[in-house]
XYZ file of C-alpha atoms in Angstrom:
387
model
C 96.238 107.379 73.458
C 93.289 104.915 73.016
C 94.005 101.216 73.849
C 91.795 98.005 72.990
C 92.112 94.460 73.366
C 94.228 92.676 70.763
C 92.910 90.848 67.740
C 93.768 87.404 68.892
C 91.870 88.118 72.025
C 88.814 88.162 70.238
C 88.918 85.085 68.385
C 85.592 83.239 68.492
C 84.236 86.206 70.484
C 82.198 87.903 68.035
C 79.608 88.362 70.258
C 81.749 90.636 72.773
C 80.745 94.244 72.756
C 83.902 96.094 74.470
C 83.829 99.806 75.215
C 87.368 101.110 75.077
C 89.156 103.372 77.436
C 92.234 105.250 77.759
C 94.754 103.566 79.916
C 97.268 106.124 81.256
C 100.347 106.262 83.405
C 100.577 110.022 83.973
C 101.639 112.711 86.242
C 98.478 113.729 88.342
C 99.828 117.568 87.912
C 99.291 117.337 84.153
C 95.743 115.502 84.652
C 94.855 118.282 87.276
C 96.079 120.840 84.544
C 93.796 119.266 82.085
C 90.753 120.424 84.128
C 90.614 118.571 87.392
C 92.599 121.215 89.497
C 90.083 121.402 92.191
C 88.153 118.997 94.480
C 84.995 118.660 92.571
C 83.170 115.488 91.037
C 84.264 114.699 87.429
C 82.598 111.674 85.887
C 84.605 110.496 83.080
C 82.682 108.032 81.410
C 82.882 107.628 77.467
C 81.246 104.942 75.215
C 83.224 104.190 72.076
C 81.815 101.252 70.256
C 84.758 99.670 68.212
C 84.493 96.436 65.859
C 88.157 96.352 64.732
C 90.234 96.461 67.998
C 93.869 97.106 68.106
C 96.490 95.693 70.214
C 97.025 96.830 73.961
C 100.495 96.835 75.275
C 100.861 94.698 78.499
C 101.815 97.859 80.239
C 101.767 101.692 79.013
C 105.212 103.034 79.239
C 106.229 105.720 81.945
C 106.365 108.083 79.020
C 102.616 107.770 77.913
C 101.293 110.520 79.654
C 98.459 112.096 77.799
C 96.084 114.855 77.998
C 92.879 113.782 79.488
C 91.170 116.045 76.903
C 92.975 114.981 73.609
C 91.342 112.931 70.779
C 87.737 113.554 71.842
C 86.420 115.079 68.629
C 83.523 113.484 67.389
C 83.114 111.246 70.713
C 79.855 111.460 72.460
C 80.057 112.319 76.134
C 77.909 110.711 78.437
C 78.019 111.986 82.134
C 76.557 110.189 84.123
C 76.352 106.883 82.754
C 73.285 106.190 81.025
C 71.271 103.409 82.690
C 70.431 100.600 80.178
C 66.526 100.565 81.400
C 64.542 103.115 82.653
C 64.432 103.287 86.764
C 61.285 101.619 88.283
C 58.619 103.843 89.990
C 60.295 103.033 93.526
C 63.393 104.695 92.520
C 66.866 103.789 92.623
C 69.648 103.387 95.311
C 73.236 104.525 94.805
C 76.038 102.981 96.730
C 79.685 104.371 96.784
C 82.886 102.709 97.315
C 86.192 104.621 97.762
C 89.305 102.760 96.878
C 92.928 102.747 96.731
C 95.701 100.772 95.223
C 99.286 100.193 95.098
C 100.302 102.918 97.846
C 103.569 101.190 98.432
C 104.466 102.944 101.610
C 104.375 106.396 99.954
C 104.189 108.198 102.993
C 104.348 111.630 101.670
C 100.798 111.246 100.042
C 99.350 109.252 103.007
C 98.185 112.559 104.834
C 96.217 113.725 101.893
C 95.028 110.139 101.117
C 93.615 110.228 104.659
C 92.233 113.843 104.487
C 90.581 113.160 101.221
C 88.696 110.056 102.462
C 87.559 111.745 105.569
C 86.160 114.510 103.406
C 84.360 112.198 100.961
C 83.016 110.328 104.296
C 81.585 113.292 105.601
C 79.598 113.971 102.429
C 78.574 110.094 102.200
C 78.967 108.446 105.728
C 77.696 104.904 104.157
C 80.603 105.050 101.563
C 82.710 101.635 101.689
C 86.543 102.298 101.807
C 88.742 99.599 100.132
C 92.213 98.893 99.079
C 93.221 96.559 96.379
C 96.937 95.714 97.512
C 100.608 96.458 97.559
C 100.858 98.759 100.838
C 104.228 97.501 101.255
C 107.322 98.352 99.101
C 110.657 96.919 98.206
C 113.662 97.352 100.352
C 115.182 99.386 101.769
C 112.115 101.521 102.577
C 109.742 98.693 104.330
C 112.033 96.035 105.376
C 112.678 98.077 108.750
C 109.226 98.376 110.262
C 107.304 95.748 107.769
C 103.788 96.834 107.483
C 103.538 98.844 110.774
C 103.649 102.469 109.465
C 101.132 101.578 106.867
C 98.587 99.723 109.251
C 98.485 102.512 111.613
C 97.888 104.963 108.805
C 95.359 102.699 107.030
C 93.457 102.316 110.535
C 93.267 106.039 110.990
C 91.839 106.127 107.276
C 89.140 103.746 108.360
C 89.204 101.078 105.718
C 86.450 98.480 105.599
C 88.126 95.926 103.305
C 91.478 95.172 101.934
C 92.766 92.536 99.524
C 96.472 91.811 99.828
C 98.814 92.481 96.943
C 101.673 90.171 95.953
C 103.930 92.405 98.219
C 101.996 91.670 101.365
C 103.455 88.247 100.857
C 107.040 89.228 100.726
C 107.735 88.375 104.152
C 106.200 85.238 104.186
C 102.688 84.194 104.720
C 102.981 83.563 108.669
C 104.516 87.227 108.709
C 101.572 88.392 106.744
C 99.163 87.060 109.425
C 101.309 88.048 112.306
C 101.971 91.701 111.293
C 99.145 92.411 108.726
C 95.886 90.398 108.852
C 95.618 90.496 112.762
C 96.363 94.028 113.199
C 94.334 95.804 110.493
C 90.974 96.740 111.501
C 89.304 95.858 108.080
C 88.012 92.767 106.623
C 90.808 90.984 104.678
C 89.562 89.099 101.384
C 91.656 86.867 99.157
C 90.046 83.896 97.668
C 92.543 82.170 95.227
C 95.466 81.937 97.878
C 95.314 78.956 100.211
C 97.569 77.235 102.951
C 100.131 74.903 101.220
C 99.567 72.238 103.923
C 96.041 72.090 104.540
C 94.406 73.732 101.619
C 92.624 76.166 103.935
C 92.261 79.935 103.631
C 94.851 81.571 105.248
C 94.576 82.747 108.730
C 92.850 86.015 109.350
C 91.539 85.920 105.547
C 88.245 85.511 103.993
C 87.326 84.635 100.429
C 84.772 87.303 100.180
C 82.655 89.387 102.391
C 78.969 90.540 101.945
C 78.133 94.201 103.225
C 74.698 95.711 103.535
C 75.025 99.042 102.116
C 71.910 101.196 102.202
C 69.869 98.450 101.943
C 71.632 96.516 99.060
C 73.773 93.502 99.538
C 77.205 93.933 98.263
C 79.736 91.095 97.907
C 83.356 91.788 97.779
C 85.549 88.980 96.199
C 89.260 89.171 96.774
C 92.028 87.712 94.261
C 95.636 88.484 93.742
C 97.999 87.643 90.856
C 99.361 84.034 91.173
C 102.763 85.346 90.125
C 104.132 87.067 93.285
C 107.738 87.158 92.869
C 109.705 90.355 92.490
C 113.258 90.834 91.708
C 113.762 91.976 95.297
C 111.853 89.034 96.821
C 112.326 86.314 94.234
C 110.681 83.749 96.949
C 107.495 85.482 97.590
C 104.426 83.024 97.303
C 106.501 79.836 97.623
C 105.020 79.260 100.804
C 101.191 79.450 99.665
C 98.935 77.377 97.192
C 98.012 80.055 94.361
C 94.971 78.800 92.337
C 93.677 80.412 89.173
C 91.634 83.510 89.334
C 88.711 82.773 86.849
C 87.846 79.461 88.326
C 88.072 80.579 91.721
C 85.765 83.387 91.367
C 83.192 81.491 88.928
C 83.007 78.762 91.685
C 82.183 81.365 94.310
C 79.346 83.126 92.619
C 76.347 80.661 93.056
C 77.277 80.796 96.980
C 77.039 84.367 96.833
C 73.976 84.447 95.122
C 72.629 81.933 97.583
C 73.296 84.480 100.353
C 71.395 87.283 98.423
C 74.062 89.278 97.049
C 72.756 91.735 94.738
C 76.083 93.591 93.607
C 79.200 91.719 92.938
C 82.404 93.385 93.378
C 85.984 91.891 92.519
C 88.810 93.279 94.264
C 91.292 92.212 91.845
C 95.110 92.752 92.422
C 95.968 91.948 88.765
C 95.904 95.051 86.671
C 94.275 96.159 83.466
C 97.545 96.419 81.224
C 98.182 92.632 81.846
C 94.913 91.728 80.609
C 94.098 89.618 83.620
C 90.777 91.603 84.531
C 89.750 91.897 81.018
C 90.094 88.060 81.033
C 88.305 87.884 83.975
C 85.431 89.999 82.897
C 84.849 88.099 79.528
C 84.958 84.625 81.109
C 82.941 84.942 84.332
C 79.497 86.138 84.094
C 77.875 88.172 86.982
C 80.358 90.407 88.133
C 79.278 94.033 88.152
C 82.527 95.796 89.121
C 86.332 95.052 89.146
C 88.552 97.447 91.003
C 91.917 96.333 90.273
C 95.696 97.386 91.049
C 99.174 95.913 90.424
C 100.603 97.291 87.271
C 99.827 101.033 88.225
C 97.650 101.944 85.404
C 95.304 104.741 85.423
C 91.655 104.472 83.834
C 90.250 107.769 83.200
C 87.020 106.056 82.779
C 85.691 102.602 83.333
C 86.678 99.949 81.188
C 83.348 98.205 80.221
C 83.086 94.577 79.028
C 79.528 93.731 77.759
C 79.662 89.876 76.560
C 77.297 89.081 79.229
C 73.929 90.577 79.938
C 75.518 92.108 83.303
C 78.119 94.554 82.019
C 81.241 94.412 84.007
C 83.072 97.950 85.009
C 86.840 97.824 85.208
C 88.576 100.638 87.146
C 92.226 101.214 88.185
C 93.470 104.170 90.165
C 97.339 104.403 89.194
C 99.371 104.136 92.392
C 101.305 105.404 95.330
C 98.280 107.569 96.778
C 98.212 109.872 93.742
C 94.098 109.275 93.796
C 91.303 108.064 95.717
C 88.856 106.555 93.442
C 84.926 106.999 93.847
C 82.868 104.332 92.318
C 79.122 104.942 92.358
C 76.917 101.867 91.621
C 73.109 102.866 90.911
C 70.579 99.838 91.535
C 66.823 99.951 90.451
C 65.060 99.257 93.358
C 62.206 97.285 92.006
C 64.596 94.942 89.767
C 67.339 95.012 92.078
C 69.689 95.027 88.678
C 72.681 97.443 88.588
C 71.712 99.992 85.933
C 74.619 102.632 86.014
C 78.248 102.672 87.174
C 80.295 105.875 87.361
C 83.613 106.923 88.546
C 85.348 110.084 89.973
C 89.101 110.106 90.152
C 89.908 112.332 93.075
C 93.487 113.795 93.013
C 95.019 113.988 96.571
C 97.066 116.910 95.106
C 94.116 119.325 94.966
C 94.835 122.301 96.927
C 91.549 121.838 98.555
C 92.569 118.292 100.022
C 93.438 118.974 103.658
C 96.167 116.698 105.064
C 95.224 114.514 108.261
C 97.270 115.858 111.226
C 96.986 112.535 112.869
C 98.664 110.724 109.801
C 101.403 113.511 109.661
C 101.998 112.515 113.416
C 102.347 109.062 112.894
C 104.857 109.516 109.838
C 106.865 112.182 111.922
C 107.010 109.435 114.845
C 108.555 106.645 112.507
C 110.692 109.197 110.948
C 112.206 110.168 114.255
C 113.155 106.345 115.012
C 115.180 106.185 111.737
C 115.491 103.094 109.648
C 115.438 105.064 106.284
C 112.451 103.714 105.017
C 110.399 106.955 105.941
C 111.112 109.350 103.431
C 109.196 112.091 102.981
C 110.897 113.570 99.853
C 111.027 110.311 97.655
C 108.562 109.887 94.662
C 107.962 106.417 93.784
C 105.209 106.993 91.318
C 106.706 105.856 88.353
C 105.820 102.168 87.618
C 108.413 99.529 88.401
C 108.997 96.288 87.264
C 108.243 94.662 90.700
C 104.379 95.393 90.676
């Protein structure tokens, strides 16, 4: 199943070069059976030029599972991503980001998420670990303990940066600070949500952070979908000021560049299926990578938007701890430009992933307390309307 932007979306944008990608909602066991059963690197970058794009649905249906190897006849495979220019004599630097999204308190997968991240960090200690939102879930699963179990687990995993999803606001902005941002051992970034009374950023929240990763200054900007309400929590977001995503990011970019940022990464809780991140990539120049979430889609390879000289790569890692996504960004040491981006989806269901016993103990502790929300047997991996 190949999906691309609708024709109306390209009106007056004839200069856009869009490289399509399969957007998949699938059982990871099917994906593993298609050639990813073991814990080993897989670079799924495929360039497909398309001059007459067809419509993309707002969200792939739950039954749209596909074979990752289907429909590839005649398609040129490029592994790894081919740099647009030759590397300088001074060589290149590759920085690595490990990301999760939409974990929704899927506790039965969290020991494997932690174990996998720690395995990957042993291989690359400088990797930055990020989450793109929605660690909480709807009642009855999370309301008894709110964020507590997931925060203990995430602190054990060792996240560096997190972007709150709309579900992080479901108990109200004050609770998000008191129970989430003040307790997580990570930078919390969200630039388009402000205090409704003062107009300031929320307590404990920054619009962005800049990290020095192997000598490269990498900026991480956080944004969340303005429409936060869900059927279970219809009042989510009513106590905060929600601002337009594109304008917010566009206004921040000069500030980031002035501080020496060489790579721009957007942590965007918007989703590929709802077109918000495609819209961001096509209307805001200078973003290198968008790591996204919210609609539980899976990009088997990056979506690449090439309207501007700086290509933007969009990556989403499904949901519920099924994958840890690795994004490798290669920079030319002389020009300081991004010359390649590769992604590897690491399935937590792989037989080679060793569960983290510390996380197992955290879950057992909460399970012994009761409350109903620590259910190791439930499977919430199917998309739900309250993303």
